[in-house]
Coordinates of C-alpha atoms in Angstrom, one line a residue:
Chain N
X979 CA 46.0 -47.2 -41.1
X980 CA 42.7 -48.3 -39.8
X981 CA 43.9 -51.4 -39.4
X982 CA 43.7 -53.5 -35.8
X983 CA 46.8 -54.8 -34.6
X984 CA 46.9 -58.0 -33.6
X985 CA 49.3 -59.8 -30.9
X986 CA 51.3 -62.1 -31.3
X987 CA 52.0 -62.2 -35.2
X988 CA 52.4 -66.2 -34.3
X989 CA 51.9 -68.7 -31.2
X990 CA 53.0 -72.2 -31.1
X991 CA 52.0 -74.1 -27.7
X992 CA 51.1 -77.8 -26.8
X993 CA 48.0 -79.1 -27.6
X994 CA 46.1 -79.6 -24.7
X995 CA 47.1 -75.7 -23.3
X996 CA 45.4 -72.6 -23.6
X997 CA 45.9 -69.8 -26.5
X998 CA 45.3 -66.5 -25.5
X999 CA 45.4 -63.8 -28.4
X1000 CA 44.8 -60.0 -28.3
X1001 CA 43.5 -57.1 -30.4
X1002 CA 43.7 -53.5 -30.3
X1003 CA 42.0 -50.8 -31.8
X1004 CA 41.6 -47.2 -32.3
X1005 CA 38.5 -46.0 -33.2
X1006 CA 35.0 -46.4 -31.2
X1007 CA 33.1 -49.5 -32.6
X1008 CA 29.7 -51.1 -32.8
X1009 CA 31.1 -54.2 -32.6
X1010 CA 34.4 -56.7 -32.5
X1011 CA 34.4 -60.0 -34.6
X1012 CA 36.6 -62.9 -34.7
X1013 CA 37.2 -65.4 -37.2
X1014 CA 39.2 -68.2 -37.9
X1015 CA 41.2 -69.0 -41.3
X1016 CA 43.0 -72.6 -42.0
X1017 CA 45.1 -72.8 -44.7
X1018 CA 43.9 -72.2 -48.3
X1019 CA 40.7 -71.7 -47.1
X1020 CA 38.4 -68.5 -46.7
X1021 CA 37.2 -66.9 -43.4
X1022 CA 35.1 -68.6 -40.8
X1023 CA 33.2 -66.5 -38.2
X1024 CA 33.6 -67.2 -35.0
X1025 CA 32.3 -64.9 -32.2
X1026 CA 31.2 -61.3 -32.0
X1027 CA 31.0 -59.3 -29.3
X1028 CA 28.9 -56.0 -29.0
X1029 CA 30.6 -53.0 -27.6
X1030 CA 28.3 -52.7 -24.5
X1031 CA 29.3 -56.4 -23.5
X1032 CA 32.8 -56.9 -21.6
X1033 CA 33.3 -60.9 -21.8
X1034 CA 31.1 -63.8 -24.1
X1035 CA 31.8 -67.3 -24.3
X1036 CA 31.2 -70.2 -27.1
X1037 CA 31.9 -73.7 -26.4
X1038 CA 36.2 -73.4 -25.7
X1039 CA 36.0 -69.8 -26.8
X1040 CA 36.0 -67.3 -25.0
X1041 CA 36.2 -63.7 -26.2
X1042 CA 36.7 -60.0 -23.7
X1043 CA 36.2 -56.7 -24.7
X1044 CA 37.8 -53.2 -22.8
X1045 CA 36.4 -50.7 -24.9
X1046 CA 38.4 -48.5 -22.8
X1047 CA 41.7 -50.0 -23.8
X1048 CA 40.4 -50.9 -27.4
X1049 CA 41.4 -54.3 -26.8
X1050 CA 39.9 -57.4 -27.5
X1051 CA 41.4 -61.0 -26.5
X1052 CA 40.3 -64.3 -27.5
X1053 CA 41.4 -67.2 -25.9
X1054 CA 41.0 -70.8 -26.7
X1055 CA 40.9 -73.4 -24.1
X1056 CA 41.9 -77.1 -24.1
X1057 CA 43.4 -76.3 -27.5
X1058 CA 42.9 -79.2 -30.2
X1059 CA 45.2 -79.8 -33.2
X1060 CA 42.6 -78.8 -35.4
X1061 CA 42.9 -75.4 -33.7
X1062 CA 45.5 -75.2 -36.1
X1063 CA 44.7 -71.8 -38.2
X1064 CA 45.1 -68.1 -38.1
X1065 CA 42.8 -66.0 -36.3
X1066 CA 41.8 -62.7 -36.9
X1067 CA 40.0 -59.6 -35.2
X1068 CA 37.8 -57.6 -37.0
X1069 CA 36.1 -54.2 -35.4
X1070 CA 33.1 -52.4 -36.9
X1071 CA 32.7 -48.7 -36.3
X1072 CA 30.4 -46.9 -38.5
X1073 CA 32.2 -47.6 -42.0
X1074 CA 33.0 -51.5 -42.7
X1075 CA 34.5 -54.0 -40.9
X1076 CA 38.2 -53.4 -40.3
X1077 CA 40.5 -56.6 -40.3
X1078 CA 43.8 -57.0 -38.2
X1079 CA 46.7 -58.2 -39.7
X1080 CA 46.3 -61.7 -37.8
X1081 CA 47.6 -64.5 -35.5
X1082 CA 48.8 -67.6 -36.9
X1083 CA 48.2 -70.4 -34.2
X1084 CA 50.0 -73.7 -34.5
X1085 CA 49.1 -76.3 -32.0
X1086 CA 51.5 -79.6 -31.6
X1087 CA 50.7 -82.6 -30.6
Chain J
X79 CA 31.4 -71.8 -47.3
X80 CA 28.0 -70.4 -46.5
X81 CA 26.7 -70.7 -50.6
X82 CA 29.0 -68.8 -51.8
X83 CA 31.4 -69.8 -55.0
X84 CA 34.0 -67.8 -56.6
X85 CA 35.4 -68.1 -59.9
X86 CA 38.2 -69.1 -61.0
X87 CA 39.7 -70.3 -58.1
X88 CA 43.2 -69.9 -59.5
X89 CA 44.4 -67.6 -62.4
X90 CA 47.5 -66.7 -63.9
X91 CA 48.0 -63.5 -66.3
X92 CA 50.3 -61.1 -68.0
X93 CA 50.6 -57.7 -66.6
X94 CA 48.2 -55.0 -68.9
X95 CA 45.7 -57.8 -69.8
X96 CA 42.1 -57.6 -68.1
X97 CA 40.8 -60.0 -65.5
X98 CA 37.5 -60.4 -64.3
X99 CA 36.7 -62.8 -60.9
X100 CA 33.3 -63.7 -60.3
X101 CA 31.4 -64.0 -57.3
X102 CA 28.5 -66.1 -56.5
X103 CA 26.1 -66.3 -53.9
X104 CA 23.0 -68.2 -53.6
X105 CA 21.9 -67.0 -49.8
X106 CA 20.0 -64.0 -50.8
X107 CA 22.1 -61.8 -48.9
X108 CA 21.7 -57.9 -49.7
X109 CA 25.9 -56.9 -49.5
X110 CA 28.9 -58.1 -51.0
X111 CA 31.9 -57.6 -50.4
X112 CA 35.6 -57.8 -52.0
X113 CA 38.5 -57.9 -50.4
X114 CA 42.6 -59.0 -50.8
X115 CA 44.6 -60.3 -48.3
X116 CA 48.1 -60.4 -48.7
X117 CA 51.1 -60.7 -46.0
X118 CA 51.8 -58.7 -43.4
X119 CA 48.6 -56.5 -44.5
X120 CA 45.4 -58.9 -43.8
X121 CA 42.2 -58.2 -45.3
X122 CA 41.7 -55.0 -47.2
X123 CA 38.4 -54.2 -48.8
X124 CA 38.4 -53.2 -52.4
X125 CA 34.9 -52.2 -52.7
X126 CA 31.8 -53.6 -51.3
X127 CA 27.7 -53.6 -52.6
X128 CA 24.8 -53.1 -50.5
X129 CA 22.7 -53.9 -53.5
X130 CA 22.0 -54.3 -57.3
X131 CA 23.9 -52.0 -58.9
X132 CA 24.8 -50.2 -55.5
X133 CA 28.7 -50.2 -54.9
X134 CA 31.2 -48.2 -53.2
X135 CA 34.5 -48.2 -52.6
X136 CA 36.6 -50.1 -50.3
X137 CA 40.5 -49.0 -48.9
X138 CA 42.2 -49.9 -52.0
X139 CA 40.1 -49.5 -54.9
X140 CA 43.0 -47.6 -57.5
X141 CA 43.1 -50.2 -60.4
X142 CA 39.5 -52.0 -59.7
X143 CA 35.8 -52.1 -60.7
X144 CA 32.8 -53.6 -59.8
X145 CA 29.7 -54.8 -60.8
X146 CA 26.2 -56.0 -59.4
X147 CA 23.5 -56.7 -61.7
X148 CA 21.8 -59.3 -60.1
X149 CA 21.8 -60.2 -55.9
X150 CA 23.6 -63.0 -56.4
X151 CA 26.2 -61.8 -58.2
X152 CA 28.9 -59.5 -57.4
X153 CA 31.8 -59.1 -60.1
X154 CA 35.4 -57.6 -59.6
X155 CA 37.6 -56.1 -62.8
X156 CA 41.0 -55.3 -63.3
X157 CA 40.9 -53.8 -66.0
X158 CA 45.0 -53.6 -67.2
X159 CA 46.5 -55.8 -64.4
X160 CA 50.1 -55.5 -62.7
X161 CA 52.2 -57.1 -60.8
X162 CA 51.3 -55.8 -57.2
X163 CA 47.7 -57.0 -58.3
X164 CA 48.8 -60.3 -57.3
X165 CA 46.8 -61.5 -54.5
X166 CA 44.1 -64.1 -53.0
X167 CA 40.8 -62.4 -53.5
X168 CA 37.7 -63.0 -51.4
X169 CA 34.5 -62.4 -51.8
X170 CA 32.1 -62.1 -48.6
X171 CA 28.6 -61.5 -47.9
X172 CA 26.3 -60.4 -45.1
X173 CA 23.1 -59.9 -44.6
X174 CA 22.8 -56.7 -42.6
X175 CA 25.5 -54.1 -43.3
X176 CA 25.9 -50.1 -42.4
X177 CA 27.8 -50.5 -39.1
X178 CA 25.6 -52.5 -37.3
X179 CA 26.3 -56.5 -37.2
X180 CA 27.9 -57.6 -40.2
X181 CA 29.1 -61.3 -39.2
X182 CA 30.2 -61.9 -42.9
X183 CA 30.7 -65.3 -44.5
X184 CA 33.8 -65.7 -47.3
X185 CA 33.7 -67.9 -50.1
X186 CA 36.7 -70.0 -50.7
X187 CA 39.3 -67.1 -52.3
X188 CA 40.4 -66.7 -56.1
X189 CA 44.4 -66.9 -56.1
X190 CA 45.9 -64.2 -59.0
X191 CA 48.8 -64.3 -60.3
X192 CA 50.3 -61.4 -62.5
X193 CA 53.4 -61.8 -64.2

């Protein structure tokens, strides 16, 4: 499968603490993507990262790239109830973007 | 949801009977895309336009059709459904496409049911 794998499969933290998530891949690619699903809802796009650029950030976000690993992590600082949602990695190589199987976040208050 | 509207948003049907879920978008975007996520498999695309009446197929197109006769409207077919046909379905859209960067906005999802 072309599929990315994503890990873990779930986190459950405090809110307040940091969620780190990670993606790997196995083809070359243009570009990674994350994006963000809450329940019963579509996709939201989050961050993409080109495959020249090693780390980006966007306000708690903060996304890293080792093309040399195929491996992508996201992490999400100071995390916020509304956090809350499953997060997913998506890689573009020359065909369409390729989705991994997700991370399903749950922050507790 | 970026302009985009799918329709229905829920369906139920009997397995052999044809389906058709619409997708609308009202950004002026040049692909579209559909895809079905189910568990433990994420997003799979079915088959994807990168214009009117331009389509190709996706990773798991057995069993579906598409059609695009206007840019704003991308339309997915079952055309005899079955039971592993159960799904949510999304539609996306982008505006650029071919490898390059395709951030791609999802309307809200069309849950089927096949019994």
């Amino acid at each position: 499968s072309q599929q990315g794998e994503e890990d873990p499969q779930a986190l459950s933290i405090q809110e307040g603490e940091n969620a780190t998530m990670n993606c790997s891949y196995k083809t070359s690619i243009n570009n990674l993507q994350w994006y963000r699903q809450n329940s019963g809802r579509g996709l939201v796009h989050l961050i993409l990262i080109r495959s020249n650029e090693r780390e980006k950030h966007s306000g708690r976000l903060r996304v890293t790239l080792d093309t040399s690993k195929k491996s992508s992590s996201l992490l999400i600082t100071a995390s916020r109830a509304a956090d809350t949602a499953s997060y997913f990695c998506a890689f573009q190589g020359a065909q369409k973007l390729v989705f991994g199987q997700g991370t399903r976040l749950t922050i507790n208050p | 949801d970026a302009g985009i509207t799918q329709s229905p948003r829920h369906k139920v049907t009997e397995t052999g009977t044809p389906v058709t879920l619409r997708c609308h978008q009202t950004e002026n975007h040049r692909y579209m895309y559909w895809y079905r996520q189910d568990p433990g498999h994420g997003l799979r695309l079915i088959h994807y336009s990168y214009g009117v009446k331009d389509t190709d197929k996706g990773e798991v197109s057995d069993g579906y059709s598409v059609s695009r006769s206007k840019t704003e409207d991308f339309l997915l077919t079952l055309e005899s459904a079955t039971s592993s046909q159960t799904s949510v379905y999304f539609c996306a859209i982008s505006h650029q496409g071919g490898g390059y960067q395709e951030t791609q906005y999802f309307g809200p999802g069309t849950r089927l049911l096949v019994l």
